[in-house]
Short mmCIF file of C-alpha atoms and ligand atoms in Angstrom, two decimals:
data_model
loop_
_atom_site.label_atom_id
_atom_site.label_comp_id
_atom_site.label_asym_id
_atom_site.label_seq_id
_atom_site.Cartn_x
_atom_site.Cartn_y
_atom_site.Cartn_z
CA MET A 1 124.04 -163.55 -25.61
CA HIS A 2 125.59 -165.28 -28.57
CA HIS A 3 125.63 -168.75 -30.06
CA PHE A 4 129.33 -169.67 -29.82
CA ALA A 5 129.91 -172.25 -27.10
CA TYR A 6 131.95 -175.32 -26.23
CA ARG A 7 130.43 -178.75 -26.72
CA ASN A 8 132.46 -181.67 -25.41
CA GLY A 9 135.52 -179.45 -25.36
CA SER A 10 135.20 -178.13 -28.91
CA LEU A 11 134.03 -174.63 -29.87
CA PHE A 12 130.85 -174.56 -31.94
CA ALA A 13 128.95 -171.90 -33.85
CA GLU A 14 125.36 -172.97 -33.19
CA GLU A 15 125.49 -176.67 -34.12
CA VAL A 16 128.56 -176.56 -36.34
CA ALA A 17 132.07 -177.25 -35.03
CA LEU A 18 134.50 -174.47 -35.89
CA SER A 19 137.19 -177.13 -36.44
CA ARG A 20 135.04 -178.54 -39.25
CA ILE A 21 134.71 -175.14 -40.92
CA ALA A 22 138.47 -174.59 -40.61
CA ALA A 23 139.15 -177.99 -42.19
CA GLU A 24 136.68 -177.52 -45.05
CA VAL A 25 137.02 -173.79 -45.82
CA GLY A 26 140.51 -173.06 -44.53
CA THR A 27 141.70 -170.22 -42.35
CA PRO A 28 141.56 -167.37 -41.71
CA VAL A 29 137.79 -167.30 -41.97
CA TYR A 30 135.00 -165.25 -40.43
CA VAL A 31 132.12 -167.31 -39.05
CA TYR A 32 128.75 -165.67 -38.35
CA SER A 33 125.80 -167.03 -36.40
CA SER A 34 122.35 -166.45 -37.91
CA ALA A 35 120.64 -167.12 -34.58
CA THR A 36 122.68 -164.41 -32.87
CA ILE A 37 121.97 -161.85 -35.60
CA GLU A 38 118.28 -162.68 -35.54
CA ARG A 39 118.08 -162.49 -31.76
CA HIS A 40 119.78 -159.10 -31.58
CA TYR A 41 117.72 -157.65 -34.38
CA ARG A 42 114.42 -158.81 -32.90
CA LEU A 43 115.28 -157.58 -29.41
CA TYR A 44 116.44 -154.24 -30.71
CA GLU A 45 113.47 -153.68 -33.00
CA ALA A 46 110.93 -154.68 -30.36
CA ALA A 47 112.54 -152.40 -27.77
CA MET A 48 112.60 -149.40 -30.12
CA LYS A 49 109.02 -149.94 -31.26
CA SER A 50 107.87 -150.06 -27.66
CA ALA A 51 109.83 -146.89 -26.87
CA ALA A 52 108.77 -144.81 -29.87
CA PRO A 53 105.81 -142.44 -29.70
CA ALA A 54 102.79 -144.38 -31.03
CA GLY A 55 105.12 -147.32 -31.71
CA LYS A 56 106.45 -145.68 -34.87
CA ALA A 57 110.05 -146.85 -35.19
CA HIS A 58 112.09 -147.91 -38.22
CA VAL A 59 115.34 -149.83 -37.88
CA PHE A 60 117.93 -149.34 -40.61
CA TYR A 61 120.82 -151.74 -40.17
CA ALA A 62 124.12 -149.85 -40.67
CA MET A 63 125.59 -152.20 -43.22
CA LYS A 64 129.11 -150.84 -43.09
CA ALA A 65 129.48 -152.89 -39.89
CA ASN A 66 129.12 -156.09 -41.89
CA GLY A 67 128.11 -156.14 -45.55
CA ASN A 68 128.28 -159.87 -46.11
CA LEU A 69 125.47 -160.98 -48.43
CA GLY A 70 124.36 -163.76 -46.08
CA VAL A 71 124.19 -161.35 -43.15
CA LEU A 72 122.31 -158.77 -45.24
CA LYS A 73 119.80 -161.31 -46.51
CA THR A 74 119.23 -162.57 -42.98
CA LEU A 75 118.38 -159.04 -41.84
CA ALA A 76 116.34 -158.15 -44.94
CA ALA A 77 114.24 -161.27 -44.31
CA LEU A 78 113.51 -160.00 -40.79
CA GLY A 79 112.11 -156.80 -42.25
CA ALA A 80 115.08 -154.56 -41.43
CA GLY A 81 115.90 -151.49 -43.45
CA ALA A 82 119.47 -150.56 -44.44
CA ASP A 83 121.56 -147.54 -43.56
CA THR A 84 124.08 -147.03 -46.37
CA VAL A 85 127.04 -144.70 -46.86
CA SER A 86 127.99 -145.18 -50.52
CA GLU A 87 126.55 -146.13 -53.89
CA GLY A 88 128.23 -149.50 -53.48
CA GLU A 89 126.32 -150.09 -50.26
CA ILE A 90 123.02 -149.03 -51.84
CA ARG A 91 123.63 -151.42 -54.72
CA LYS A 92 124.52 -154.23 -52.36
CA ALA A 93 121.50 -153.56 -50.13
CA LEU A 94 119.24 -153.74 -53.18
CA ALA A 95 120.94 -156.94 -54.35
CA ALA A 96 120.41 -158.45 -50.90
CA GLY A 97 116.68 -157.77 -51.10
CA PHE A 98 116.21 -154.61 -49.05
CA PRO A 99 113.38 -152.70 -50.70
CA PRO A 100 114.42 -149.17 -51.79
CA GLU A 101 111.76 -147.67 -49.54
CA LYS A 102 113.69 -149.04 -46.56
CA ILE A 103 117.08 -147.62 -47.53
CA VAL A 104 118.65 -144.54 -45.95
CA PHE A 105 121.70 -142.87 -47.51
CA SER A 106 124.02 -141.24 -44.97
CA GLY A 107 127.58 -140.02 -45.24
CA VAL A 108 129.64 -136.89 -45.20
CA GLY A 109 130.86 -136.94 -48.80
CA LYS A 110 128.20 -138.12 -51.20
CA SER A 111 129.11 -137.44 -54.81
CA GLU A 112 126.76 -136.13 -57.48
CA SER A 113 126.60 -139.50 -59.24
CA GLU A 114 125.88 -141.28 -55.97
CA LEU A 115 123.01 -138.91 -55.19
CA ARG A 116 121.66 -139.40 -58.70
CA PHE A 117 121.79 -143.15 -58.28
CA ALA A 118 120.04 -142.95 -54.89
CA ILE A 119 117.21 -140.78 -56.22
CA GLN A 120 116.72 -142.99 -59.26
CA ALA A 121 116.63 -146.07 -57.06
CA GLY A 122 113.76 -144.49 -55.12
CA ILE A 123 115.29 -144.73 -51.66
CA TYR A 124 113.44 -143.72 -48.50
CA GLN A 125 115.66 -140.94 -47.25
CA VAL A 126 118.88 -139.03 -47.82
CA ASN A 127 120.57 -137.72 -44.68
CA ILE A 128 121.93 -134.33 -45.79
CA GLU A 129 125.16 -133.23 -44.14
CA THR A 130 125.94 -129.85 -45.76
CA GLU A 131 124.24 -126.92 -47.48
CA ARG A 132 125.99 -127.75 -50.72
CA GLU A 133 124.60 -131.25 -50.56
CA LEU A 134 121.11 -129.82 -50.12
CA ASP A 135 121.53 -127.71 -53.26
CA LEU A 136 122.99 -130.61 -55.22
CA LEU A 137 120.28 -133.04 -54.13
CA SER A 138 117.51 -130.64 -55.04
CA ARG A 139 119.04 -129.84 -58.41
CA ILE A 140 119.40 -133.52 -59.32
CA GLY A 141 115.94 -134.32 -57.97
CA ALA A 142 114.44 -131.52 -60.07
CA GLU A 143 116.32 -132.73 -63.16
CA LEU A 144 114.91 -136.21 -62.65
CA GLY A 145 111.44 -134.87 -61.89
CA LYS A 146 111.50 -136.35 -58.39
CA ARG A 147 111.20 -134.80 -54.97
CA GLN A 148 113.59 -136.81 -52.79
CA GLU A 149 112.68 -137.12 -49.13
CA ALA A 150 115.53 -136.12 -46.88
CA VAL A 151 116.47 -135.09 -43.35
CA PHE A 152 119.21 -132.83 -42.06
CA ARG A 153 121.92 -134.56 -40.11
CA VAL A 154 122.67 -132.14 -37.31
CA ASN A 155 125.78 -132.03 -35.20
CA PRO A 156 124.65 -131.89 -31.57
CA ASP A 157 128.16 -131.02 -30.38
CA ILE A 158 128.16 -134.04 -28.12
CA GLY A 159 130.85 -136.52 -29.03
CA ALA A 160 130.99 -139.98 -27.59
CA GLY A 161 132.43 -143.31 -28.44
CA GLY A 162 134.96 -145.92 -27.53
CA HIS A 163 137.85 -144.19 -29.35
CA ALA A 164 138.64 -140.77 -30.86
CA LYS A 165 138.55 -142.29 -34.36
CA ILE A 166 134.92 -143.36 -33.95
CA THR A 167 133.55 -140.22 -32.30
CA THR A 168 131.37 -138.29 -34.74
CA GLY A 169 129.01 -135.98 -32.86
CA SER A 170 131.33 -133.28 -31.57
CA SER A 171 131.56 -129.93 -33.38
CA GLU A 172 135.25 -130.78 -33.89
CA ASN A 173 134.21 -133.67 -36.14
CA LYS A 174 133.41 -133.43 -39.82
CA PHE A 175 129.79 -134.61 -39.56
CA GLY A 176 126.52 -132.74 -39.91
CA VAL A 177 125.17 -129.17 -39.97
CA SER A 178 125.19 -127.05 -36.83
CA PHE A 179 122.06 -126.39 -34.77
CA GLU A 180 122.29 -122.70 -35.65
CA GLU A 181 122.12 -123.41 -39.38
CA VAL A 182 119.21 -125.85 -39.49
CA GLY A 183 116.38 -123.29 -39.41
CA ARG A 184 117.86 -121.31 -42.28
CA LEU A 185 118.42 -124.46 -44.37
CA TYR A 186 114.86 -125.60 -43.67
CA ALA A 187 113.57 -122.25 -44.87
CA ARG A 188 115.68 -122.42 -48.05
CA ALA A 189 114.63 -126.02 -48.74
CA ALA A 190 110.94 -125.08 -48.55
CA ASN A 191 111.36 -123.34 -51.92
CA MET A 192 113.21 -126.19 -53.60
CA SER A 193 111.44 -128.49 -56.01
CA GLY A 194 113.79 -131.49 -55.92
CA VAL A 195 113.84 -132.20 -52.21
CA ARG A 196 111.36 -132.52 -49.38
CA ILE A 197 112.72 -132.15 -45.84
CA MET A 198 111.06 -134.61 -43.48
CA GLY A 199 113.00 -134.06 -40.29
CA LEU A 200 116.33 -134.48 -38.58
CA ALA A 201 119.03 -137.08 -38.01
CA LEU A 202 122.06 -137.42 -35.80
CA HIS A 203 124.71 -140.02 -35.03
CA ILE A 204 127.14 -139.20 -32.26
CA GLY A 205 129.68 -142.01 -32.39
CA SER A 206 130.23 -145.70 -32.02
CA GLN A 207 130.85 -148.21 -29.21
CA ILE A 208 129.06 -146.02 -26.65
CA ARG A 209 128.36 -148.08 -23.58
CA GLU A 210 126.30 -145.72 -21.47
CA THR A 211 123.09 -143.87 -22.25
CA ALA A 212 123.98 -140.43 -20.84
CA SER A 213 125.65 -139.06 -23.98
CA PHE A 214 122.78 -140.27 -26.16
CA GLU A 215 120.33 -138.70 -23.74
CA ALA A 216 122.13 -135.34 -23.78
CA ALA A 217 122.16 -135.32 -27.61
CA TYR A 218 118.55 -136.51 -27.99
CA THR A 219 117.31 -133.96 -25.46
CA LYS A 220 118.90 -131.23 -27.57
CA MET A 221 117.27 -132.72 -30.68
CA VAL A 222 113.81 -132.73 -29.13
CA ALA A 223 114.23 -129.06 -28.19
CA LEU A 224 115.31 -128.37 -31.78
CA VAL A 225 112.19 -130.10 -33.11
CA GLY A 226 110.11 -127.77 -30.93
CA SER A 227 111.84 -124.63 -32.11
CA LEU A 228 111.72 -125.63 -35.80
CA ARG A 229 108.01 -126.37 -35.52
CA GLY A 230 107.62 -123.01 -33.82
CA GLU A 231 109.09 -121.46 -36.97
CA GLY A 232 106.52 -123.34 -39.06
CA HIS A 233 108.69 -126.19 -40.33
CA ARG A 234 107.54 -129.79 -40.57
CA VAL A 235 109.46 -132.33 -38.55
CA ASP A 236 107.92 -135.76 -39.07
CA ARG A 237 111.03 -137.90 -38.69
CA LEU A 238 113.77 -138.10 -36.12
CA ASP A 239 116.63 -140.45 -37.01
CA LEU A 240 118.53 -141.15 -33.79
CA GLY A 241 121.52 -142.90 -35.38
CA GLY A 242 123.39 -145.93 -34.14
CA GLY A 243 126.35 -146.27 -31.86
CA LEU A 244 125.13 -148.46 -29.03
CA GLY A 245 128.17 -150.33 -27.71
CA ILE A 246 128.71 -153.95 -26.88
CA PRO A 247 130.96 -155.76 -24.40
CA TYR A 248 134.15 -157.07 -25.95
CA GLU A 249 135.33 -158.61 -22.69
CA MET A 250 133.46 -161.86 -22.54
CA PRO A 251 133.92 -164.39 -19.76
CA LYS A 252 132.69 -167.79 -20.95
CA ASP A 253 129.67 -167.73 -18.64
CA PHE A 254 128.79 -164.16 -19.54
CA ASP A 255 125.18 -163.70 -20.52
CA HIS A 256 124.91 -160.99 -23.15
CA GLY A 257 121.57 -159.85 -21.92
CA PRO A 258 119.74 -157.01 -23.55
CA GLU A 259 120.29 -154.67 -20.56
CA LEU A 260 121.86 -151.88 -22.56
CA ILE A 261 119.18 -152.13 -25.25
CA ASP A 262 116.51 -151.90 -22.56
CA ALA A 263 118.15 -148.96 -20.78
CA TYR A 264 118.61 -147.19 -24.11
CA ALA A 265 115.01 -147.84 -25.16
CA ALA A 266 113.70 -146.60 -21.80
CA MET A 267 115.71 -143.40 -22.20
CA VAL A 268 114.50 -142.91 -25.80
CA GLY A 269 110.92 -143.39 -24.59
CA ARG A 270 111.35 -140.85 -21.83
CA VAL A 271 113.03 -138.21 -24.01
CA THR A 272 110.63 -138.49 -26.97
CA ARG A 273 107.38 -139.04 -25.06
CA GLY A 274 104.46 -137.18 -26.55
CA LEU A 275 106.49 -135.95 -29.52
CA ASP A 276 104.60 -136.57 -32.74
CA VAL A 277 107.42 -138.08 -34.83
CA GLU A 278 108.49 -141.34 -36.41
CA LEU A 279 111.80 -142.50 -35.00
CA GLY A 280 114.61 -144.02 -37.05
CA PHE A 281 117.54 -146.04 -35.71
CA GLU A 282 120.77 -147.09 -37.41
CA PRO A 283 122.41 -149.82 -35.33
CA GLY A 284 125.39 -151.66 -36.77
CA ARG A 285 127.73 -153.08 -34.18
CA MET A 286 124.92 -153.93 -31.74
CA ILE A 287 123.32 -156.26 -34.27
CA VAL A 288 126.34 -158.11 -35.66
CA GLY A 289 129.29 -157.50 -33.30
CA ASN A 290 129.20 -160.62 -31.22
CA ALA A 291 127.49 -162.65 -33.94
CA GLY A 292 130.87 -163.28 -35.59
CA VAL A 293 134.31 -164.67 -34.85
CA LEU A 294 137.53 -164.70 -36.84
CA LEU A 295 138.90 -168.21 -36.90
CA THR A 296 142.65 -168.47 -37.37
CA ARG A 297 145.37 -171.10 -37.14
CA VAL A 298 148.63 -170.90 -35.23
CA LEU A 299 151.54 -170.90 -37.70
CA HIS A 300 154.58 -170.57 -35.49
CA LEU A 301 155.81 -169.91 -31.99
CA ASN A 302 158.64 -167.44 -31.79
CA PRO A 303 160.15 -167.33 -28.32
CA ARG A 304 162.25 -164.28 -27.42
CA PRO A 305 164.08 -163.55 -24.17
CA THR A 306 161.26 -161.35 -22.84
CA LYS A 307 158.31 -162.37 -25.00
CA GLN A 308 156.59 -165.31 -26.55
CA PHE A 309 155.22 -164.50 -30.00
CA LEU A 310 152.34 -166.52 -31.33
CA VAL A 311 152.20 -166.06 -35.12
CA VAL A 312 148.76 -166.81 -36.57
CA ASP A 313 147.53 -166.93 -40.18
CA ALA A 314 145.17 -163.98 -39.76
CA ALA A 315 146.65 -160.50 -39.96
CA MET A 316 145.76 -156.83 -39.65
CA ASN A 317 144.45 -156.85 -43.22
CA ASP A 318 141.78 -159.35 -42.10
CA LEU A 319 140.95 -157.71 -38.75
CA VAL A 320 142.31 -154.18 -38.41
CA ARG A 321 140.52 -153.10 -35.22
CA PRO A 322 143.36 -153.89 -32.78
CA ALA A 323 145.96 -152.10 -34.94
CA MET A 324 143.68 -149.18 -35.75
CA TYR A 325 141.82 -148.51 -32.51
CA GLU A 326 143.74 -150.57 -29.95
CA ALA A 327 140.61 -152.70 -29.84
CA TYR A 328 140.36 -155.71 -27.57
CA HIS A 329 139.10 -159.11 -28.74
CA GLU A 330 138.77 -162.13 -26.51
CA ILE A 331 140.72 -165.13 -27.80
CA TRP A 332 139.21 -168.56 -27.31
CA PRO A 333 141.09 -171.72 -28.24
CA VAL A 334 138.88 -173.88 -30.46
CA THR A 335 139.82 -176.91 -28.39
CA GLU A 336 138.86 -176.06 -24.83
CA ALA A 337 141.76 -176.14 -22.39
CA ASP A 338 141.52 -178.03 -19.12
CA ALA A 339 140.89 -175.78 -16.14
CA ASP A 340 144.36 -176.58 -14.77
CA ALA A 341 146.16 -176.28 -18.13
CA ALA A 342 149.48 -174.41 -18.18
CA THR A 343 149.28 -170.85 -19.51
CA VAL A 344 151.64 -168.54 -21.36
CA ALA A 345 151.54 -164.76 -21.90
CA TYR A 346 151.55 -164.47 -25.68
CA ASP A 347 151.99 -161.58 -28.08
CA VAL A 348 149.58 -162.69 -30.79
CA VAL A 349 150.75 -161.36 -34.16
CA GLY A 350 149.99 -161.80 -37.84
CA PRO A 351 152.38 -162.41 -40.76
CA ILE A 352 152.36 -158.83 -42.10
CA CYS A 353 155.66 -156.97 -42.26
CA GLU A 354 154.74 -154.31 -39.70
CA SER A 355 155.08 -154.32 -35.94
CA GLY A 356 151.57 -152.87 -35.89
CA ASP A 357 150.30 -156.27 -37.01
CA THR A 358 149.77 -157.21 -33.38
CA PHE A 359 146.40 -158.40 -32.11
CA THR A 360 147.37 -158.31 -28.46
CA SER A 361 150.43 -158.27 -26.20
CA GLY A 362 151.02 -160.36 -23.11
CA ARG A 363 147.68 -162.16 -23.37
CA VAL A 364 147.55 -165.09 -20.96
CA LEU A 365 146.27 -168.13 -22.85
CA PRO A 366 146.53 -171.87 -22.43
CA THR A 367 149.70 -173.20 -24.06
CA LEU A 368 149.28 -173.38 -27.84
CA LYS A 369 151.24 -175.08 -30.57
CA PRO A 370 151.45 -174.81 -34.37
CA ASP A 371 148.26 -175.89 -36.17
CA ASP A 372 146.04 -175.17 -33.15
CA LEU A 373 142.97 -173.09 -33.95
CA ILE A 374 141.94 -169.99 -32.03
CA ALA A 375 138.98 -167.67 -32.43
CA PHE A 376 138.98 -163.89 -32.09
CA MET A 377 135.60 -163.37 -30.51
CA THR A 378 133.17 -160.47 -31.15
CA ALA A 379 134.59 -159.89 -34.62
CA GLY A 380 131.28 -159.65 -36.50
CA ALA A 381 131.28 -155.85 -36.76
CA TYR A 382 133.98 -153.84 -38.56
CA GLY A 383 135.95 -157.03 -39.14
CA ALA A 384 135.56 -158.43 -42.65
CA SER A 385 133.99 -155.15 -43.79
CA MET A 386 137.31 -153.38 -43.13
CA SER A 387 139.51 -156.12 -44.56
CA SER A 388 141.94 -155.50 -47.40
CA THR A 389 144.55 -157.24 -49.53
CA TYR A 390 147.50 -155.48 -47.89
CA ASN A 391 150.71 -157.49 -48.45
CA GLN A 392 148.92 -159.10 -51.45
CA ARG A 393 147.03 -161.34 -49.07
CA LEU A 394 143.78 -162.80 -50.30
CA LEU A 395 140.56 -161.22 -49.06
CA VAL A 396 139.36 -163.32 -46.16
CA ALA A 397 136.59 -165.92 -46.52
CA GLU A 398 133.22 -165.62 -44.72
CA VAL A 399 130.82 -168.30 -43.56
CA LEU A 400 127.27 -168.07 -42.24
CA VAL A 401 125.98 -170.75 -39.90
CA LYS A 402 122.32 -171.57 -39.41
CA GLY A 403 121.60 -174.36 -36.96
CA ALA A 404 123.40 -177.47 -38.18
CA GLU A 405 124.11 -175.98 -41.62
CA TYR A 406 126.72 -173.60 -42.87
CA ALA A 407 127.38 -171.84 -46.16
CA VAL A 408 130.39 -170.03 -47.54
CA THR A 409 128.82 -166.64 -48.22
CA ARG A 410 132.07 -165.20 -49.52
CA PRO A 411 134.67 -167.62 -50.80
CA ARG A 412 138.26 -166.75 -50.14
CA GLN A 413 139.53 -164.61 -53.02
CA SER A 414 141.65 -166.49 -55.55
CA TYR A 415 145.10 -165.42 -56.71
CA GLU A 416 143.65 -164.99 -60.22
CA GLU A 417 141.14 -162.49 -58.81
CA LEU A 418 143.77 -160.76 -56.72
CA LEU A 419 146.21 -160.30 -59.59
CA GLY A 420 143.66 -160.02 -62.37
CA THR A 421 142.45 -156.51 -61.51
CA ASP A 422 145.77 -154.79 -62.17
CA ARG A 423 146.72 -153.40 -65.60
CA ALA A 424 150.22 -152.72 -66.83
CA PRO A 425 150.75 -149.25 -68.38
CA PRO A 426 151.04 -149.53 -72.19
CA TRP A 427 154.68 -148.41 -72.19
CA LEU A 428 155.61 -151.38 -70.00
CA ALA A 429 153.23 -153.97 -71.34
C1 LIG B 1 128.63 -146.05 -38.53
C2 LIG B 1 127.28 -145.44 -38.49
C3 LIG B 1 126.24 -146.09 -37.84
C4 LIG B 1 126.41 -147.39 -37.09
O1 LIG B 1 127.21 -147.26 -35.95
P1 LIG B 1 127.33 -148.50 -34.94
O2 LIG B 1 128.24 -148.00 -33.88
O3 LIG B 1 127.89 -149.64 -35.68
O4 LIG B 1 125.96 -148.77 -34.43
C5 LIG B 1 124.99 -145.51 -37.90
N1 LIG B 1 124.78 -144.34 -38.55
C6 LIG B 1 125.78 -143.68 -39.18
C7 LIG B 1 125.48 -142.41 -39.88
C8 LIG B 1 127.06 -144.20 -39.17
O5 LIG B 1 128.05 -143.53 -39.79
#
């Protein structure tokens, strides 16, 4: 379920008309619904707590999905933790009010200075991906006189996900240490003074819309916990990653029920029953995906013999998912079309000088004209967080709605900001 719906023929985010936001903030603009974020987080957290052995579950929101300050503060206020993948994300999580003891640091290429920052900040857990990272972490921890809690991210050799570019759990991918190595690394770490190994983590991919691949990976993990304990190692934590998928196809009457969350939680409960561990989860897309839309305005119609191009003011630099992963987004006109309205098959494209700047081809939509507003639905995850200034376009604006109120939580970048970061080399100044 989400909180974007038509009222008297006009698309609203909760109680705010999207046409009003477009008029006051301009387009393109991302609009997020607090109620949707809150609902998803609560459902997810409750389901995981009920599934976890002895109810011990921690939810760390994967903030790379959407790092908007308003979104982060909304989740921090609900008691969520944060899953981060860079020093910048740790800093932003702290600025948004996530306590350090609820921050996890994941990622395949953490630098020495990032690890130092994380340890000094006093974060909950580092997810170690390589032996070298283990050595580095312990050395820095020892230097700082701290023993950083950490887990090993293992690679279960089970890849899954909606697209090859977002599959992470196969042995072909760059993520995690192999099952064969974990015991040896555990044994080495036992003698290290700057790190304390608390357990294991995995993350197999993103946009996974069935539970079988998770189940296969988690079953392997539970067996690994048993064998490590058999060798005398402590495994108190099991971080099961994120990756739960969401529907991007969205008929207007579709009820985004929590079915997949429930099926996933039931499976987690079954696989981990009786295991004495605390579970961790790192959902990103599931929490924010359909809590956001990208609102854009039609600039031009460009009819060709075989195609009808609809040029909008958003481009691949604002929402790269279609160009990068062939991702599908529903398109809803902000003014609802009559049921018997004429339709046209449009190629919806942005202004960027690349044919790849195509959101969709041959999409049947009600007839549109310049200045009409449309919304790319389900754009809350990996939308604004992947935006750029390609073509010297301004970084897109972001708005958070709560009930009848809205706030601009990231103003559109200004041209002064865009141009002001560059420096001429002295020989050309
Ligand atoms: C990206 C990522 C996540 C979140 O994935 P979603 O598909 O958005 O749930 C969680 N954990 C790690 C380590 C990640 O890299």
